[in-house]
Tab-separated table of C-alpha atoms and ligand atoms in Angstrom:
chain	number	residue	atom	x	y	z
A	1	UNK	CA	0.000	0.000	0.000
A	2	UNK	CA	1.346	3.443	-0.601
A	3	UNK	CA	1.730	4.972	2.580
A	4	UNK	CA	1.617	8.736	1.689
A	5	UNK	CA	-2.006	7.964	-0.355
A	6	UNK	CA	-3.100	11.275	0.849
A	7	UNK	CA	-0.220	13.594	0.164
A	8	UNK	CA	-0.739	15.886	-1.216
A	9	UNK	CA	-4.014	16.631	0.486
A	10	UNK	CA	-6.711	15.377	-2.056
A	11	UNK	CA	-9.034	18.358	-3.687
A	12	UNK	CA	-12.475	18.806	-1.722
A	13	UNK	CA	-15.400	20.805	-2.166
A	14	UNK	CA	-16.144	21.696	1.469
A	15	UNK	CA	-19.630	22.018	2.186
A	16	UNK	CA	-19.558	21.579	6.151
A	17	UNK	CA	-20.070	24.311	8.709
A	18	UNK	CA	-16.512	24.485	8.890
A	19	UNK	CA	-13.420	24.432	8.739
A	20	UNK	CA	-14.593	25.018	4.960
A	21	UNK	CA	-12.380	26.150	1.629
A	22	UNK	CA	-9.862	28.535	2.551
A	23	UNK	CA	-9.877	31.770	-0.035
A	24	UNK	CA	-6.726	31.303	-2.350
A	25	UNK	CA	-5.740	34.489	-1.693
A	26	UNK	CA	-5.662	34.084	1.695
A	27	UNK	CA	-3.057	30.846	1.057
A	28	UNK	CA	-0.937	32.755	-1.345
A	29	UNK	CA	-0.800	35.367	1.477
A	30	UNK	CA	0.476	32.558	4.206
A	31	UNK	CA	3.518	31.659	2.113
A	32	UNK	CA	4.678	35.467	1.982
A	33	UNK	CA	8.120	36.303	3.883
A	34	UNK	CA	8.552	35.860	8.046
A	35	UNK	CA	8.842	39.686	9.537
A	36	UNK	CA	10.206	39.765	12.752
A	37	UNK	CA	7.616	40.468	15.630
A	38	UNK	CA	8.290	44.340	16.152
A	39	UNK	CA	9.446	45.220	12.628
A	40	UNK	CA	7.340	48.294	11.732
A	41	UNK	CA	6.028	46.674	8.606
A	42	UNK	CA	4.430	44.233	10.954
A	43	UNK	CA	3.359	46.449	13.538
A	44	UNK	CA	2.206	49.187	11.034
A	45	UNK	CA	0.175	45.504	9.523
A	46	UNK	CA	-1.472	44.838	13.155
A	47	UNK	CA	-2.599	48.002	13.172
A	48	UNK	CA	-4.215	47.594	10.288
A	49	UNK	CA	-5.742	44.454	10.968
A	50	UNK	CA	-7.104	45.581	14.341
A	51	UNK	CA	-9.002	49.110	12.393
A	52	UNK	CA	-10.549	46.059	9.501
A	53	UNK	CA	-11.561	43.815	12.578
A	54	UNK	CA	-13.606	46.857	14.076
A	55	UNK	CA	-15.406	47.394	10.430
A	56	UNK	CA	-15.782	43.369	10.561
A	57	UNK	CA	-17.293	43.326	13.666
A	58	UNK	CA	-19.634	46.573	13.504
A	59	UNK	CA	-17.865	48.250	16.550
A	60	UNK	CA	-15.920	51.330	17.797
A	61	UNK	CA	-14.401	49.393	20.709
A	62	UNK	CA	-10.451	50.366	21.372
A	63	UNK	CA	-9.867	46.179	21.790
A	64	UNK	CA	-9.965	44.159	18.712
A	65	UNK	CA	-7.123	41.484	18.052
A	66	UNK	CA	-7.262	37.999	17.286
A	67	UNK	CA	-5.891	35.332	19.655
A	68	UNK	CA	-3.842	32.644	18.544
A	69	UNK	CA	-5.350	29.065	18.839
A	70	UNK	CA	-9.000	28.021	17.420
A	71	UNK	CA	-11.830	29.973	17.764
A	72	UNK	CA	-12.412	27.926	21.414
A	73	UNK	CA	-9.342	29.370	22.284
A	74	UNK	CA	-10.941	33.075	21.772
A	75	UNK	CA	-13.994	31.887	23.276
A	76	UNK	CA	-11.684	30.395	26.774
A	77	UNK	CA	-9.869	33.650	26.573
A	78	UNK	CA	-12.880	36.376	27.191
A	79	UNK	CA	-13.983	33.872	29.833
A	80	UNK	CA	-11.180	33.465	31.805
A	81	UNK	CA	-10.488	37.123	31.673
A	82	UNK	CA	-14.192	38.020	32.931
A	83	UNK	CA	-14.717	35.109	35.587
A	84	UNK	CA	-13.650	34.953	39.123
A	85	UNK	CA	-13.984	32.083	41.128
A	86	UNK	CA	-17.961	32.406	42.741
A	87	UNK	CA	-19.439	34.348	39.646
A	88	UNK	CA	-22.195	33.655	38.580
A	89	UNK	CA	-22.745	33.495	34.989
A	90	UNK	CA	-26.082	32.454	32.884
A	91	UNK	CA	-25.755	30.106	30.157
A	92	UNK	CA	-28.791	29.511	27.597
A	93	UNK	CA	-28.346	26.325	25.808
A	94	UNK	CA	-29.897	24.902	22.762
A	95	UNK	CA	-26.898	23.003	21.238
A	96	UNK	CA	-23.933	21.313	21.577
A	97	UNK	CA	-21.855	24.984	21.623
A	98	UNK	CA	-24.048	26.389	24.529
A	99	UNK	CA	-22.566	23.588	26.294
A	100	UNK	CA	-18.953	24.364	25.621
A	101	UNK	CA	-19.635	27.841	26.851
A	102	UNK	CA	-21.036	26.238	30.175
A	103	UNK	CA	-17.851	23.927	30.428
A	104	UNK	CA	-15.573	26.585	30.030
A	105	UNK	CA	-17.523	28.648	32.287
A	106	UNK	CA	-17.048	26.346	35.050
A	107	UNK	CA	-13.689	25.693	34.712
A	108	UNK	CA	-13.063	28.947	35.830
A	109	UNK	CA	-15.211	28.401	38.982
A	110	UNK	CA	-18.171	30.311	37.829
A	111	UNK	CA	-21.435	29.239	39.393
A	112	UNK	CA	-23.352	28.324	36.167
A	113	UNK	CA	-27.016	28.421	35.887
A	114	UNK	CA	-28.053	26.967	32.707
A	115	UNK	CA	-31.361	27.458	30.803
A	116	UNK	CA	-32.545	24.981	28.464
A	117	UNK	CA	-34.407	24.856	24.789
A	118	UNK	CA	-35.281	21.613	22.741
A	119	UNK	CA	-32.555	21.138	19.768
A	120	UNK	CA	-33.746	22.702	16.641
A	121	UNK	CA	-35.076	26.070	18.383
A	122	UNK	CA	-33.527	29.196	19.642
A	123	UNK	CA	-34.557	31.410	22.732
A	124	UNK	CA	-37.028	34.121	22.587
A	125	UNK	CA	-35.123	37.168	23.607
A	126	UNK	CA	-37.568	37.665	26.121
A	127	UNK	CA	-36.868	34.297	27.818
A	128	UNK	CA	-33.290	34.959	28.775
A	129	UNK	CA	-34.166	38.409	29.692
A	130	UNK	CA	-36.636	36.805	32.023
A	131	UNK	CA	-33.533	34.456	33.472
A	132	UNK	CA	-31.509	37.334	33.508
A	133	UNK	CA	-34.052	39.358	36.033
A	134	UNK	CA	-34.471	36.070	38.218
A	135	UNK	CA	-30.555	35.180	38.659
A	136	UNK	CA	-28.784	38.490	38.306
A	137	UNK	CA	-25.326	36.743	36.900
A	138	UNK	CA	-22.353	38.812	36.428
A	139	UNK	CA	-21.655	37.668	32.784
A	140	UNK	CA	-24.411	36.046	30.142
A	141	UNK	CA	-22.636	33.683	27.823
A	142	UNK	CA	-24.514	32.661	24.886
A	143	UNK	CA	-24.329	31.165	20.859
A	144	UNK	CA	-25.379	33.711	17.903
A	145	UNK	CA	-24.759	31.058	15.315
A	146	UNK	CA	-25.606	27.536	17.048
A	147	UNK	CA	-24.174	25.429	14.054
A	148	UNK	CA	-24.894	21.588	15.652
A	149	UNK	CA	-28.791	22.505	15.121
A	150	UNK	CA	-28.085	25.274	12.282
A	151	UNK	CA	-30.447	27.928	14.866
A	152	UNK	CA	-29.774	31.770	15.005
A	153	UNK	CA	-30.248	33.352	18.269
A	154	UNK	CA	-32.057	36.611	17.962
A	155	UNK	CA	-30.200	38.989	20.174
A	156	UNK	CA	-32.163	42.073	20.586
A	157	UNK	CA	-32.715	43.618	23.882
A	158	UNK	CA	-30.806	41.020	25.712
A	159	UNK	CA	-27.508	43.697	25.235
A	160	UNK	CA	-30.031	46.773	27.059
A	161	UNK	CA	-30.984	43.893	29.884
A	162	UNK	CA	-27.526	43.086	30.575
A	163	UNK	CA	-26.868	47.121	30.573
A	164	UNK	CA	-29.854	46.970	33.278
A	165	UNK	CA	-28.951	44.486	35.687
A	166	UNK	CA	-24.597	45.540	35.338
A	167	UNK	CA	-24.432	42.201	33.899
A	168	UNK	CA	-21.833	41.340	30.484
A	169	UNK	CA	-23.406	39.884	27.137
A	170	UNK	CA	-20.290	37.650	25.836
A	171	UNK	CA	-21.066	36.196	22.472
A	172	UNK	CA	-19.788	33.268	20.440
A	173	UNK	CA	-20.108	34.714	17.094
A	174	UNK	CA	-17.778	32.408	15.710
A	175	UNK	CA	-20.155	30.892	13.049
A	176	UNK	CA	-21.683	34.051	11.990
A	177	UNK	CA	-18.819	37.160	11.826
A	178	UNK	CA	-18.751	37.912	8.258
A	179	UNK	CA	-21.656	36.279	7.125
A	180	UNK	CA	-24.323	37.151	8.844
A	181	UNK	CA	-24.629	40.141	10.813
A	182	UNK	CA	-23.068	40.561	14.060
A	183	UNK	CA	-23.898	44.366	15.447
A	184	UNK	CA	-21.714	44.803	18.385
A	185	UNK	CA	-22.149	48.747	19.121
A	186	UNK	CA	-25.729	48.434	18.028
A	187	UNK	CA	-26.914	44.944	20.372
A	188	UNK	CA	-24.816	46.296	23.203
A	189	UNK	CA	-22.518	43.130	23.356
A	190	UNK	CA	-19.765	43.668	25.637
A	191	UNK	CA	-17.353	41.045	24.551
A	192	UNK	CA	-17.795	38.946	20.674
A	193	UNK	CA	-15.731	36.286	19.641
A	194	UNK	CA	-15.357	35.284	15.655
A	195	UNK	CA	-14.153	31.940	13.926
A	196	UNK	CA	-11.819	31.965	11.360
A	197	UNK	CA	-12.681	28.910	9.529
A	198	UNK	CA	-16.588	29.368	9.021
A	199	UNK	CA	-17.311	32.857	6.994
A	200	UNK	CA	-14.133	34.494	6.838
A	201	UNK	CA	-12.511	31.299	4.630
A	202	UNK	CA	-8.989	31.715	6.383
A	203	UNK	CA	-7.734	28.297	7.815
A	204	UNK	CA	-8.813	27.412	11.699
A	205	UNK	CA	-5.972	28.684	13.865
A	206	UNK	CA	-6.743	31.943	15.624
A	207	UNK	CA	-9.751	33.725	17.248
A	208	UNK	CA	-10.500	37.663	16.300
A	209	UNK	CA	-12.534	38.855	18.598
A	210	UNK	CA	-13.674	42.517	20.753
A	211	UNK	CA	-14.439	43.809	23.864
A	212	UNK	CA	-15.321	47.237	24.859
A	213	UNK	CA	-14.305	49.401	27.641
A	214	UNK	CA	-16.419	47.633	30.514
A	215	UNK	CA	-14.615	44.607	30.198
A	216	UNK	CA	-11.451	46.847	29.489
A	217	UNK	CA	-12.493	47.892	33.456
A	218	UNK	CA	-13.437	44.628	34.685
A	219	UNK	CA	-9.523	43.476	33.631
A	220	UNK	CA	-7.657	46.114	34.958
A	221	UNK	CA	-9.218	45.553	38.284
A	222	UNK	CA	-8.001	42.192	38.342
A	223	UNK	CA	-5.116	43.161	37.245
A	224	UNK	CA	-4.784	45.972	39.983
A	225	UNK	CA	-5.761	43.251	42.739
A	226	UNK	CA	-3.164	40.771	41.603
A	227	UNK	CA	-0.745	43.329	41.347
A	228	UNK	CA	-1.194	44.622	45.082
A	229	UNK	CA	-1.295	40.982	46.102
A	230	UNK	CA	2.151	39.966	44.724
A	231	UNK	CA	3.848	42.848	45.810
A	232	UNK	CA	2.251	42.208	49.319
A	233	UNK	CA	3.856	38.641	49.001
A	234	UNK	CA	1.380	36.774	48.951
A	235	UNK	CA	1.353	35.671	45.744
A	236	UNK	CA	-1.609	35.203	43.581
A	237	UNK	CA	-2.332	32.051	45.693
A	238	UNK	CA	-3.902	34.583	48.282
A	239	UNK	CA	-7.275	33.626	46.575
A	240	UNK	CA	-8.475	31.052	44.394
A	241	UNK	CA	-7.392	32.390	40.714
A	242	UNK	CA	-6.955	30.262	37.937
A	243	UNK	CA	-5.546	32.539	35.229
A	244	UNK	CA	-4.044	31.356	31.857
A	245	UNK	CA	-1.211	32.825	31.451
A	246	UNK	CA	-1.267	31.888	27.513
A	247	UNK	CA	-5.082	33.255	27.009
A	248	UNK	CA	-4.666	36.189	29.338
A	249	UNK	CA	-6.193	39.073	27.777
A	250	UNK	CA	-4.402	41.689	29.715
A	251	UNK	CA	-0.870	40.421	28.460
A	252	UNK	CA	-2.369	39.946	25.229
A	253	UNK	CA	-3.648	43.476	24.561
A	254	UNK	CA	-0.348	45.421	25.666
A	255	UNK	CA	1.215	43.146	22.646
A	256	UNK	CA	-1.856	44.714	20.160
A	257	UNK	CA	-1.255	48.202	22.066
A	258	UNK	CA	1.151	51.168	21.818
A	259	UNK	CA	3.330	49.397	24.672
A	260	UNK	CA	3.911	46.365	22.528
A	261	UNK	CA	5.270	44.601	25.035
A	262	UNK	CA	5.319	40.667	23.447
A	263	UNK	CA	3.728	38.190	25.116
A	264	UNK	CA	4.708	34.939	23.023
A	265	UNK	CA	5.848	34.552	18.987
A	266	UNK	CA	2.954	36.181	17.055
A	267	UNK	CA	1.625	33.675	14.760
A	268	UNK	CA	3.299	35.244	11.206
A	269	UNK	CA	1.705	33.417	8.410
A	270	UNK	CA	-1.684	32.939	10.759
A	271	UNK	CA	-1.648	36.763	10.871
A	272	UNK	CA	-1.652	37.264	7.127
A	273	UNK	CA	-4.023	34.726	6.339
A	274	UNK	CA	-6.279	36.514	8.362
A	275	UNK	CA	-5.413	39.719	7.463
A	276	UNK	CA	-6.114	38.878	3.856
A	277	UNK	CA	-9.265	37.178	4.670
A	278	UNK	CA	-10.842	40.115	6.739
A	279	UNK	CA	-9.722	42.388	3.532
A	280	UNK	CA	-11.128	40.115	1.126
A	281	UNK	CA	-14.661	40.298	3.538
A	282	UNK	CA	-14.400	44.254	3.266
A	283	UNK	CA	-13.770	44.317	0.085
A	284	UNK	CA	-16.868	42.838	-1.124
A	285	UNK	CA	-18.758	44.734	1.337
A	286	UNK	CA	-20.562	43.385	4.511
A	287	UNK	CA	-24.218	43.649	3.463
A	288	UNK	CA	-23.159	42.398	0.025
A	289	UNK	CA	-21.718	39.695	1.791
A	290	UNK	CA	-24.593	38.863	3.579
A	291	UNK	CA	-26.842	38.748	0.717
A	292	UNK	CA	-24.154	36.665	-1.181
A	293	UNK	CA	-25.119	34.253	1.812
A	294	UNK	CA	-29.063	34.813	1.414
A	295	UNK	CA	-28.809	33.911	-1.829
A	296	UNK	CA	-27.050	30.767	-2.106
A	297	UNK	CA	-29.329	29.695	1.234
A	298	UNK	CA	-32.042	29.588	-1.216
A	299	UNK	CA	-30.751	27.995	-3.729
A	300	UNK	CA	-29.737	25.256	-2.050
A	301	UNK	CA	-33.463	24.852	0.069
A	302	UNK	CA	-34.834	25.131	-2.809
A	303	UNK	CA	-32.993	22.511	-4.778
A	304	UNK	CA	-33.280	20.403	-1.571
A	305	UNK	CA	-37.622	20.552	-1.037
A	306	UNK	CA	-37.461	19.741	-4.937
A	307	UNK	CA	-35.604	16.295	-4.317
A	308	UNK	CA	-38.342	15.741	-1.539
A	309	UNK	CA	-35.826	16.171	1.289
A	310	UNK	CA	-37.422	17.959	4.489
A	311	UNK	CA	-34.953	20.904	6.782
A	312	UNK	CA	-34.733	20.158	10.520
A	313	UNK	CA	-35.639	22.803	13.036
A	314	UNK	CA	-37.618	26.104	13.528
A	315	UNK	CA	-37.821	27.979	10.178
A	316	UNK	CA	-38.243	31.001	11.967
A	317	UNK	CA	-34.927	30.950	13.111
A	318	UNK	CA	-33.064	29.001	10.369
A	319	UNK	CA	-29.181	29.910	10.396
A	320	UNK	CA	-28.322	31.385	7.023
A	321	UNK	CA	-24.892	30.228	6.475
A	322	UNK	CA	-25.950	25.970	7.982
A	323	UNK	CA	-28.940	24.022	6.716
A	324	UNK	CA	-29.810	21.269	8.072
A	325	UNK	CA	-31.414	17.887	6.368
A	326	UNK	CA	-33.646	15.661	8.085
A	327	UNK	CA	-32.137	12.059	6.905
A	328	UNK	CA	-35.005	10.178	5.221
A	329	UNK	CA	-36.073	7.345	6.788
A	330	UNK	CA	-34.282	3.890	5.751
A	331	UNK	CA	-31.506	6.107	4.300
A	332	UNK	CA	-27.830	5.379	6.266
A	333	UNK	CA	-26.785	9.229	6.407
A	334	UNK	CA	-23.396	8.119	7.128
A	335	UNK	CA	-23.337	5.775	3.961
A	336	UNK	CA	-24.485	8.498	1.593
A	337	UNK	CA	-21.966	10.904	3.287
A	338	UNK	CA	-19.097	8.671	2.331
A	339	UNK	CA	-20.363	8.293	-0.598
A	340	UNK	CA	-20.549	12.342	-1.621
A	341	UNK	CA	-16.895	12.218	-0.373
A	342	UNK	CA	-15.064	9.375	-1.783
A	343	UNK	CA	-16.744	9.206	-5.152
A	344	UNK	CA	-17.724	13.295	-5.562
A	345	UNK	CA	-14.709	14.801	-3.490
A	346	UNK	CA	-18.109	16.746	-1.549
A	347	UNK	CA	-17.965	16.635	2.232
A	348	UNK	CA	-21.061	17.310	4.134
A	349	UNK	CA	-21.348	17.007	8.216
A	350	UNK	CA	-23.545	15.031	9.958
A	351	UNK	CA	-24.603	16.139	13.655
A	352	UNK	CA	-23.549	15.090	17.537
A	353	UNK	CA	-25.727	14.834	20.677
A	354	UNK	CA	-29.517	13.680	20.048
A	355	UNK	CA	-29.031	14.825	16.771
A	356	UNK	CA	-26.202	12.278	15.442
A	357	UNK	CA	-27.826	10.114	12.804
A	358	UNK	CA	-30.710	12.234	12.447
A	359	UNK	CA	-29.408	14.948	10.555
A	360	UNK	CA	-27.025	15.917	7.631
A	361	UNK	CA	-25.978	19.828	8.105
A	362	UNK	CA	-24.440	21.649	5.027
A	363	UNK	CA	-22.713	24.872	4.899
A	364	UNK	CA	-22.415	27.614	2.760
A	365	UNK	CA	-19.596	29.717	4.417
A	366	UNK	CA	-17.573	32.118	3.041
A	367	UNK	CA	-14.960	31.174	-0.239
A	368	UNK	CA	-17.509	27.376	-0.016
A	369	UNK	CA	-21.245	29.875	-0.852
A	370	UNK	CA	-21.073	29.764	-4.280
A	371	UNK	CA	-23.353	28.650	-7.392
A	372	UNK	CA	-20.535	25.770	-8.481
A	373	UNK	CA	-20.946	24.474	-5.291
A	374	UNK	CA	-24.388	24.440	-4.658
A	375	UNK	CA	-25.483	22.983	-8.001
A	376	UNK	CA	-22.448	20.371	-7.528
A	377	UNK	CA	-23.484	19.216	-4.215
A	378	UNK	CA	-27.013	19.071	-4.889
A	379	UNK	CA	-26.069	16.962	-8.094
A	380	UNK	CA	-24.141	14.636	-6.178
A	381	UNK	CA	-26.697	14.588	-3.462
A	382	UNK	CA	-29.194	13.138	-5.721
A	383	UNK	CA	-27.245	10.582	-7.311
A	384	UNK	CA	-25.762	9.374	-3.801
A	385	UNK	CA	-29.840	9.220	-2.790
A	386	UNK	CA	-30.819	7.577	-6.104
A	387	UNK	CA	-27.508	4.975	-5.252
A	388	UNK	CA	-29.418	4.248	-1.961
A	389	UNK	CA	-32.724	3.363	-3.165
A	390	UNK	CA	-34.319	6.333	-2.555
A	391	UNK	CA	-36.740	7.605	-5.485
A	392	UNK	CA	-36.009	11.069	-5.707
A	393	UNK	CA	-37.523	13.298	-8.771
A	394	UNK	CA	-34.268	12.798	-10.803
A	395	UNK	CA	-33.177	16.187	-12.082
A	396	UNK	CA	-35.814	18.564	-10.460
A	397	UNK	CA	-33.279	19.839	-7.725
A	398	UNK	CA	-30.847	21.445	-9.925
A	399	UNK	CA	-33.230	22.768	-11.735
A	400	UNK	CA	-34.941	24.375	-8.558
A	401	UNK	CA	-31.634	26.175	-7.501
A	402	UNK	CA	-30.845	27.124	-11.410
A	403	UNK	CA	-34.232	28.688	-10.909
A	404	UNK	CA	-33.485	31.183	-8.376
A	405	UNK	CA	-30.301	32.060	-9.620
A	406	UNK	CA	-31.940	32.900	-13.023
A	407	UNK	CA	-34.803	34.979	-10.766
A	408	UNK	CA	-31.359	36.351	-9.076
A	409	UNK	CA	-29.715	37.185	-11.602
A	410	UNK	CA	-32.964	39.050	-13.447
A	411	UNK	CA	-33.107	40.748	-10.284
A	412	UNK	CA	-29.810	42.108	-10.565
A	413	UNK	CA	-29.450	42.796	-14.396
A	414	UNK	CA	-33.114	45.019	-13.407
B	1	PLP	C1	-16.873	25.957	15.137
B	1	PLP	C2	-17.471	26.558	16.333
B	1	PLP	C3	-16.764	26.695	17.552
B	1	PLP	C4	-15.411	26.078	17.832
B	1	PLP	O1	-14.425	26.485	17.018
B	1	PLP	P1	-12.961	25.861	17.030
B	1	PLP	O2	-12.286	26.660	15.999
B	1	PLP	O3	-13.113	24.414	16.655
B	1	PLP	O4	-12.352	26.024	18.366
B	1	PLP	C5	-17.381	27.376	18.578
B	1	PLP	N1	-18.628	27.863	18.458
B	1	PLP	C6	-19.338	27.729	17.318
B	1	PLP	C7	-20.711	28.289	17.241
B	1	PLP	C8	-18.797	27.073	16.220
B	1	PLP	O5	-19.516	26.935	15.097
């Protein structure tokens, strides 16, 4: 057998809800030239990228940097920079990434109070707003973008609540920032993390994300306390802190600040991929971005209700950039997956939790939303379903998506 089989790394279409295709450019831009960590071109650069993050993220907040390490990374980060031992923190959950928000809440000694939704649904603003009056936490973690159930959590008036009751919003944003709307000035969210390999189409590997200046606050008090403690001698053992030293924000922002005092080896190539990737995102324009999305959303529905298939979950809240399939009955979802990737070169994702087996989820993020993809996927779809004994209306689904991008496009041309 030939051992390297794989290598080089076969082509894909990725059609997952990440990591999906990264953006050429941004790969070209990954093999440019090391520069050393305070060289002005690479300072002048992080500048730069921190002025196209704000833009990116709708916000006029001093702090915006990514973190190196996946977008959990980011996530663990704002966490353990806003969580002391005792605090309490609310947690609304409604798929599988509400619950990594509660574990890494508790980690940190937070006392969590979770509230629950069935799979498939997102909260009514009003229902966490409710929570929030009832437990009065100190920081309210939740999901924009839940992709395990392909839900987007409405977020309005839950920023003005937090306000309210001096409690922060921090929001995983990681599956929506840059293609779907994430508002951070306008909802009032005090702290947003982004993904890198979902929307922006940059490989997985760091975490941009914001915070404004009453988290800025909420650090340097720490910071102040642990300060006075050490030169006290006591050490920060004097109470119960568990503090990253790698994720620490504080640390992390006087690198990304006039003081640029380094913290560890800024990740070079990671840095350009992502600056590249943020200017590709402003270059087409945000809203144009987002309708880019829209568009390709319903192409692919519709190509997917003309092969018969039925989505999963509340419409009302359908995640633009994830759909998800309800697996027909008798079909092996796993079989017909394999079967999109080994004889198409198309991977799809499947789910986890109460969902695994029940669901197929598909994508359309970023440098993967585009017509060639759609219309191939769909294609392959139906054959793959066809293969498996199912009797699906051979044809009809391409059709349905060349449909609406004929209606698009007569839209556009006026
Ligand atoms: C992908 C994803 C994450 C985790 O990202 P990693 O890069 O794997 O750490 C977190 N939250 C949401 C909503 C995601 O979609």
């Amino acid at each position: 057998m030939n051992e390297h089989a794989f290598w080089p790394p076969p082509p894909r279409t990725i059609m997952t809800p990440g990591p999906v295709e990264a953006d050429p450019r941004v790969l070209r831009a990954m093999s440019y030239p090391i520069l050393g960590q305070f060289d002005p071109a690479f300072t002048a650069m992080m500048n730069e990228l921190m002025g196209m993050l704000r833009r990116l993220f709708r916000t006029s907040n001093r702090q915006a940097y990514p973190v190196d390490g996946t977008s959990r990374a980011g996530l663990e980060a704002v966490l353990a920079g806003v969580i002391e031992p005792g605090d309490r923190v609310l947690v609304p959950i409604c798929g599988r990434f509400g619950h990594l928000l509660h574990e890494i809440a508790e980690r940190y000694g937070a006392e969590v109070t979770v509230i629950e939704r069935e799979w498939g649904t997102a909260f009514d603003p009003e229902e966490i707003i409710r929570a929030i009056r009832r437990h009065r936490p100190k920081v309210v973690a939740l999901v924009h973008g839940e992709t395990s159930t392909g839900r987007l959590q409405p977020l309005d008036g839950i920023g003005a609540a937090c306000r309210e009751y001096d409690a922060l919003l921090v929001v995983d944003a990681v599956a929506t920032i840059g293609g779907v709307p994430v508002n951070t000035d306008d909802w009032q969210l005090d702290a947003v993390v982004g993904g890198t390999q979902k929307c922006l189409s940059v490989p997985s590997g760091m975490a941009p994300l914001t915070y404004n200046a009453r988290v800025e606050r909420l650090l340097a008090g720490r910071r102040r306390i642990e300060r006075g403690l050490r030169s006290a001698g006591e050490g920060t053992s004097a109470r119960p802190y568990i503090r990253s030293n790698y994720l620490d924000l504080c640390q992390l922002q006087d690198y990304w600040g006039p003081e640029r005092l380094n913290h560890h080896t800024e990740m070079t190539a990671m840095l350009y991929g992502l600056y590249e990737g943020v200017r590709i995102v402003l270059e087409e324009g945000l809203e144009a971005r987002f309708r880019r999305h829209r568009m390709h959303e319903r192409a692919l529905t519709a190509g997917l209700a003309a092969m018969g298939l039925r989505l999963f979950g509340d419409p009302s809240c359908k995640l633009p950039v994830v759909t998800c399939v309800n697996i027909p009955e008798g079909i092996d979802g796993e079989s017909v997956r394999s079967m999109l990737l080994d004889a198409f070169g198309i991977e799809i994702a499947g789910s986890f939790g109460p969902l695994k087996g029940r669901i197929w989820r598909i994508g359309t993020m970023g440098y993967s939303c585009n017509m060639r993809n759609v219309l191939l996927t769909l294609g392959a779809l139906e054959a793959a379903l066809l293969r498996h004994g199912m009797r699906v209306p051979a044809g009809q689904a391409v059709q349905a998506a060349m449909d609406v991008y004929a209606e698009e496009q007569a839209v556009q041309t006026g």
